[in-house]
Coordinates of C-alpha atoms in Angstrom, one line a residue:
F1 CA -8.8 -14.3 6.6
E2 CA -12.5 -14.9 7.1
I3 CA -15.0 -12.6 5.3
V4 CA -17.9 -11.9 7.6
G5 CA -19.9 -9.6 5.3
E6 CA -20.1 -7.5 2.2
A7 CA -22.0 -4.3 1.5
G8 CA -22.9 -2.3 -1.6
D9 CA -23.2 1.1 0.2
G10 CA -21.8 2.8 3.3
A11 CA -25.0 2.6 5.3
H12 CA -25.3 -1.1 4.9
G13 CA -21.6 -1.4 5.6
L14 CA -22.1 0.2 9.0
E15 CA -25.0 -2.2 9.8
I16 CA -22.8 -5.2 9.0
V17 CA -20.0 -3.9 11.1
L18 CA -22.3 -3.4 14.1
A19 CA -23.7 -6.9 13.6
T20 CA -20.5 -8.8 13.0
H21 CA -17.8 -6.9 14.8
P22 CA -15.0 -7.5 12.2
D23 CA -11.3 -6.8 13.0
V24 CA -10.8 -5.0 9.7
V25 CA -13.0 -3.3 7.2
L26 CA -12.0 -2.6 3.6
M27 CA -13.9 0.5 2.7
D28 CA -14.4 2.0 -0.8
V29 CA -14.1 5.7 -0.7
Q30 CA -16.8 6.2 -3.3
M31 CA -20.0 4.5 -2.0
P32 CA -23.7 5.2 -2.7
V33 CA -26.2 6.3 -0.1
C34 CA -23.4 7.0 2.4
T35 CA -19.8 7.7 1.3
G36 CA -16.9 5.6 2.6
V37 CA -15.6 8.6 4.5
V38 CA -19.0 9.1 6.4
A39 CA -19.3 5.4 7.0
T40 CA -15.8 5.3 8.4
R41 CA -16.5 8.2 10.7
N42 CA -19.6 6.4 12.0
I43 CA -17.8 3.0 12.4
K44 CA -15.0 4.7 14.4
A45 CA -17.6 6.5 16.6
Q46 CA -19.4 3.2 17.4
R47 CA -16.7 0.6 17.0
P48 CA -13.3 2.4 17.6
D49 CA -11.4 -0.9 17.8
T50 CA -12.4 -1.8 14.2
R51 CA -9.6 -1.0 11.8
V52 CA -10.8 0.7 8.6
I53 CA -8.6 0.6 5.4
M54 CA -9.8 2.9 2.7
L55 CA -9.5 1.7 -0.9
T56 CA -9.7 4.1 -3.9
V57 CA -8.9 4.2 -7.6
A58 CA -7.2 7.6 -7.3
D59 CA -5.3 9.6 -4.7
V60 CA -7.8 12.5 -4.6
D61 CA -6.7 15.2 -2.2
D62 CA -10.1 15.9 -0.6
D63 CA -10.9 12.2 -0.1
L64 CA -7.5 11.5 1.4
F65 CA -7.6 14.3 4.0
D66 CA -11.3 13.6 4.8
A67 CA -10.5 9.9 5.3
I68 CA -7.7 10.8 7.7
K69 CA -9.9 13.1 9.7
A70 CA -12.6 10.4 9.8
G71 CA -10.1 8.0 11.5
A72 CA -9.1 5.7 8.7
D73 CA -6.3 3.3 9.7
G74 CA -4.9 3.1 6.1
Y75 CA -5.4 4.5 2.6
L76 CA -4.6 2.3 -0.4
L77 CA -4.9 2.5 -4.1
K78 CA -6.8 -0.4 -5.8
D79 CA -3.9 -1.2 -8.1
L80 CA -2.2 -3.3 -5.4
R81 CA -1.5 -6.9 -6.1
P82 CA -3.5 -9.4 -4.0
E83 CA -0.5 -10.5 -2.0
E84 CA 0.4 -6.8 -1.2
L85 CA -3.2 -6.2 0.0
F86 CA -3.0 -9.3 2.3
Q87 CA 0.3 -8.0 3.7
M88 CA -1.2 -4.6 4.3
I89 CA -4.2 -6.1 6.1
K90 CA -1.9 -8.2 8.3
G91 CA 0.1 -5.0 9.0
V92 CA -2.9 -3.0 10.2
L93 CA -3.7 -5.8 12.6
E94 CA -0.2 -5.4 14.1
G95 CA -0.6 -1.6 14.5
E96 CA 0.8 -0.5 11.1
T97 CA -1.0 2.2 9.0
P98 CA -0.7 1.1 5.4
I99 CA -0.5 3.9 2.9
S100 CA 0.2 3.5 -0.8
P101 CA 3.5 5.2 -1.8
A102 CA 1.7 7.7 -4.1
V103 CA -0.7 8.6 -1.3
A104 CA 2.2 9.1 1.2
S105 CA 4.0 11.4 -1.3
K106 CA 0.8 13.5 -1.8
L107 CA 0.3 13.7 1.9
L108 CA 3.8 14.8 2.6
G109 CA 3.8 17.1 -0.4
E110 CA 0.8 19.0 0.9
F111 CA 2.4 19.7 4.2
R112 CA 5.8 20.5 2.6
K113 CA 4.1 23.6 1.1
R114 CA 3.3 24.9 4.6
P115 CA 5.8 27.1 6.4
W116 CA 8.1 25.6 9.1
R117 CA 6.9 26.9 12.5
E118 CA 9.8 27.8 14.8
T119 CA 7.9 27.4 18.0
A120 CA 6.8 23.9 19.0
Q121 CA 3.2 23.5 19.9
T122 CA 2.2 22.7 23.5
A123 CA 1.3 19.1 22.7
G124 CA 4.6 18.6 20.8
S125 CA 6.7 20.0 23.6
E126 CA 5.5 17.1 25.8
L127 CA 7.2 14.6 23.5
T128 CA 10.6 13.2 24.4
Q129 CA 13.5 13.5 22.0
R130 CA 13.2 9.8 21.1
E131 CA 9.4 10.2 20.4
K132 CA 10.1 13.2 18.1
E133 CA 12.7 11.1 16.3
I134 CA 10.3 8.2 15.8
L135 CA 7.6 10.7 14.7
Q136 CA 9.9 12.0 12.0
L137 CA 10.5 8.5 10.7
V138 CA 6.7 7.8 10.8
A139 CA 6.2 11.0 8.9
S140 CA 8.6 9.8 6.2
G141 CA 6.5 6.6 5.8
Q142 CA 8.7 4.0 7.5
S143 CA 7.1 1.0 9.1
N144 CA 7.6 -0.1 12.7
A145 CA 10.1 -2.7 11.6
E146 CA 12.1 -0.2 9.6
I147 CA 12.1 2.3 12.4
A148 CA 13.3 -0.4 14.9
A149 CA 16.1 -1.4 12.5
R150 CA 17.2 2.2 12.0
L151 CA 17.2 3.1 15.7
Y152 CA 18.7 -0.3 16.8
I153 CA 15.7 -1.0 19.1
V154 CA 13.1 -3.8 19.1
E155 CA 9.8 -3.4 17.3
G156 CA 7.9 -3.6 20.5
T157 CA 9.7 -0.5 21.8
V158 CA 8.7 1.4 18.7
K159 CA 5.0 0.4 19.3
N160 CA 5.2 1.6 22.9
H161 CA 6.6 4.9 21.8
L162 CA 3.9 5.3 19.1
H163 CA 1.2 4.5 21.7
N164 CA 2.6 7.3 23.9
I165 CA 2.9 9.7 21.0
L166 CA -0.8 9.2 20.0
E167 CA -1.8 9.5 23.7
K168 CA 0.1 12.8 24.1
L169 CA -1.2 14.3 20.8
H170 CA -4.8 13.0 21.3
L171 CA -4.7 11.3 17.9
H172 CA -6.0 7.9 16.7
N173 CA -3.4 6.5 14.3
R174 CA 0.0 7.1 12.8
V175 CA -1.3 8.8 9.6
Q176 CA -2.9 11.5 11.8
A177 CA 0.3 11.7 13.9
A178 CA 2.5 12.2 10.8
A179 CA 0.1 14.8 9.3
F180 CA -0.2 16.7 12.6
A181 CA 3.5 16.6 13.3
I182 CA 4.4 18.2 9.9
R183 CA 1.5 20.6 9.9
E184 CA 2.3 21.9 13.4
G185 CA 6.0 22.1 12.9
L186 CA 6.9 19.4 15.5
V187 CA 9.1 17.7 12.9
L188 CA 10.4 19.1 9.6
P189 CA 9.1 17.8 6.3
P190 CA 11.6 15.5 4.6
G191 CA 14.4 17.3 2.8
E192 CA 14.5 20.2 5.2
T193 CA 16.8 20.8 8.2
N194 CA 16.5 22.8 11.4
E195 CA 19.9 24.3 11.3
G196 CA 19.9 27.7 12.8
Q197 CA 16.5 27.2 14.5

């Protein structure tokens, strides 16, 4: 990894991104002048190919959902070991969406509270059965490699399916896809079944 810049606030961070065009930005959620969420939204609007990983000391609900809406490509707690962080950064460059386990549990827990919708949404009805299957596994927090192993397909095929899923749902990343899928009833939250539907 090569560090091309550091910033003490979100506004300066945006300036550095526009000047240096980094592949990945590690963004603190709580930033002065301009919050990490606002900075992420601005970065994604002007440099959509730049991957933004949010870093935070706590899995605060509002920050989490605001970051997802802003287009963050990952959401990690700062208690990661350095080698774990490096692995997560490599993963995001390969199309993964790193999420700390505690954050994933909170995300899924929020949507688990919402009622299962019996009727599929229009966007969801365009998904193939395999795409829905992959979306369910994404929603459960599995990586591309884990999904590939479980479905006995190559990882490249998983990436192709995910690309198609995001295109059909008009979403930016797998975190948004998982949240959308559970919220809209396109897949069931973990632990529920659709028997009798």
